[in-house]
CSV table of C-alpha atoms and ligand atoms in Angstrom, one decimal:
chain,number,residue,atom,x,y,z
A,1,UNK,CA,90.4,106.6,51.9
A,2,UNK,CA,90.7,106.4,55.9
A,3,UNK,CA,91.1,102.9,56.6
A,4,UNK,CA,87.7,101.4,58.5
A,5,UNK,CA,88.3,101.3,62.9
A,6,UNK,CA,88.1,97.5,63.7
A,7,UNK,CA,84.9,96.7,65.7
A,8,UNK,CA,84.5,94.3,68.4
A,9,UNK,CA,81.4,92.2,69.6
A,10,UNK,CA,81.0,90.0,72.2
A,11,UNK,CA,79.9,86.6,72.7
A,12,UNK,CA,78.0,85.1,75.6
A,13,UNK,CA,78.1,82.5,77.1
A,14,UNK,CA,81.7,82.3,77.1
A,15,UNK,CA,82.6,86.2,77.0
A,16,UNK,CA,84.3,85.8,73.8
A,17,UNK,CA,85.9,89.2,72.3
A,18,UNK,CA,86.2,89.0,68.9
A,19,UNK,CA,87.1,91.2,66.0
A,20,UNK,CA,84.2,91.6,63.3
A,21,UNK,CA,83.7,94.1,60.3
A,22,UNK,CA,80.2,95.7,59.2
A,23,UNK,CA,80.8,93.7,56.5
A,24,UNK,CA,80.2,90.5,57.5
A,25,UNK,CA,76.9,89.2,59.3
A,26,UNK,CA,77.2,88.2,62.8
A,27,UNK,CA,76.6,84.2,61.9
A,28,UNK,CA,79.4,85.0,59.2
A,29,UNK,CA,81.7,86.6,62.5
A,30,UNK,CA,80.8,83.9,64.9
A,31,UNK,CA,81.9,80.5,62.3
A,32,UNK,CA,84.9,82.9,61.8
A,33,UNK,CA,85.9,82.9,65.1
A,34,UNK,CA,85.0,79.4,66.1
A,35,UNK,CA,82.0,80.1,68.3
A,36,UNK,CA,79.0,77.3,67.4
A,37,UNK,CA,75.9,78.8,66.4
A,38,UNK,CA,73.8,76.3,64.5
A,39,UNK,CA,72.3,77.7,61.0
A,40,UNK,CA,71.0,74.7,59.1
A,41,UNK,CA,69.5,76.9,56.3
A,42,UNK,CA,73.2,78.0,55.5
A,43,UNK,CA,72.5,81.5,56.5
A,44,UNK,CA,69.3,82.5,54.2
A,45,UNK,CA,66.4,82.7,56.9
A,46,UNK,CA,64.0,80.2,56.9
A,47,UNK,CA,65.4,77.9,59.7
A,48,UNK,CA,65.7,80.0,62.7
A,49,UNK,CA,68.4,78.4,64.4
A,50,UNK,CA,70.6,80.7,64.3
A,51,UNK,CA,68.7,83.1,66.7
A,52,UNK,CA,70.5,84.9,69.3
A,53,UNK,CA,69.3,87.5,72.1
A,54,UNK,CA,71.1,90.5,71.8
A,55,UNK,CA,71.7,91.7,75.5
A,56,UNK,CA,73.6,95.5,74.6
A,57,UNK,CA,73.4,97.4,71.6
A,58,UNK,CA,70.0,96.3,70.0
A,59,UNK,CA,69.6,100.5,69.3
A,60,UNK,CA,72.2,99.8,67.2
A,61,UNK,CA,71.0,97.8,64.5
A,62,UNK,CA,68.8,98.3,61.9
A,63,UNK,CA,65.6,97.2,61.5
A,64,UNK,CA,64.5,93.8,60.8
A,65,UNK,CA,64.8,93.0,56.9
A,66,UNK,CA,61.5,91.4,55.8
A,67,UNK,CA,62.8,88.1,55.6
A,68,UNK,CA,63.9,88.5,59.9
A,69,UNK,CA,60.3,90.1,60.7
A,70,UNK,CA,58.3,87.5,58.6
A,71,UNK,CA,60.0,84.8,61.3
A,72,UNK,CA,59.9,86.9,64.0
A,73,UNK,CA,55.9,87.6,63.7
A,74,UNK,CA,55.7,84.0,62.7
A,75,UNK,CA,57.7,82.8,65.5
A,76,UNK,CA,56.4,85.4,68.6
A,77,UNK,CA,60.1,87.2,69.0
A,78,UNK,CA,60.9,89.0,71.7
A,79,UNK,CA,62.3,92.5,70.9
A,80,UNK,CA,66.0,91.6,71.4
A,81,UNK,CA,65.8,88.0,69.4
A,82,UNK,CA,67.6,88.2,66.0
A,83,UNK,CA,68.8,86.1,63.4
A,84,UNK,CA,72.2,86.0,63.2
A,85,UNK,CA,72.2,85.4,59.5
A,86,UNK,CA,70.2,88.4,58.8
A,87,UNK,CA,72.3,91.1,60.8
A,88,UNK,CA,75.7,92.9,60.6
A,89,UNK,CA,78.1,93.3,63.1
A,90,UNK,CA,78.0,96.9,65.3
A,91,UNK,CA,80.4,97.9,67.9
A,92,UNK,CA,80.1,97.0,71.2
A,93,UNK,CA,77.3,94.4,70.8
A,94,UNK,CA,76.8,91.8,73.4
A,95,UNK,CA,75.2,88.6,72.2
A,96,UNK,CA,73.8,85.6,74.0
A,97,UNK,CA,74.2,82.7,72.1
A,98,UNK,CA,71.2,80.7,73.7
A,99,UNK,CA,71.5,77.2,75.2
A,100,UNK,CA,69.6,74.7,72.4
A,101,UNK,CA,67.3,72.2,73.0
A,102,UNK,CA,67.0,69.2,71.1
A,103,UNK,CA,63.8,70.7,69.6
A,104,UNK,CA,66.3,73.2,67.9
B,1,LIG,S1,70.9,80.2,59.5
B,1,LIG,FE1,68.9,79.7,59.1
B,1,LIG,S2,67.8,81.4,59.8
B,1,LIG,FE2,69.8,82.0,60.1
């Protein structure tokens, strides 16, 4: 079996490169790598604090599973605002880890 092609995604603000694997979901890449992204539920879907705007490459994810869309109808979305818990890394995404308010 042809060994998998590294991917690479990058983090905003701080323009951080970093290695990830479709493997692993981006809140699962980003604690990896050191960047903060809060995610108080522990990464099953219910908090919303790990949300993220995805600035380049949202045609390249999937869907939203039900448990992303029930939050992001819940919780007025816009298009490009995902849960980092629910999605998997793709190559070549550019993600803007958003500033949090103390309401976060
Ligand atoms: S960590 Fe709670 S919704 Fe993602």
């Amino acid at each position: 079996m042809k060994p998998k092609s590294p991917i690479f995604i990058t983090f905003l603000p701080e323009a951080r490169v970093v290695e990830a694997s479709h493997e692993e979901t981006l809140l699962e890449t980003a604690l990896r790598t050191g960047i903060e992204i809060p995610h108080s539920c522990g990464g099953n879907g219910t908090c919303g604090t790990c949300r993220v705007l995805i600035q380049v490459g949202l045609n390249k994810m999937p869907l939203r599973n039900e448990i992303e869309a029930e939050m992001a109808n819940d919780r007025k979305f816009e298009a490009n605002e995902r849960l980092c818990c629910q999605n998997f890394a793709q190559e070549g995404l550019i993600i803007q880890v958003p500033e949090r308010s103390s309401e976060d």
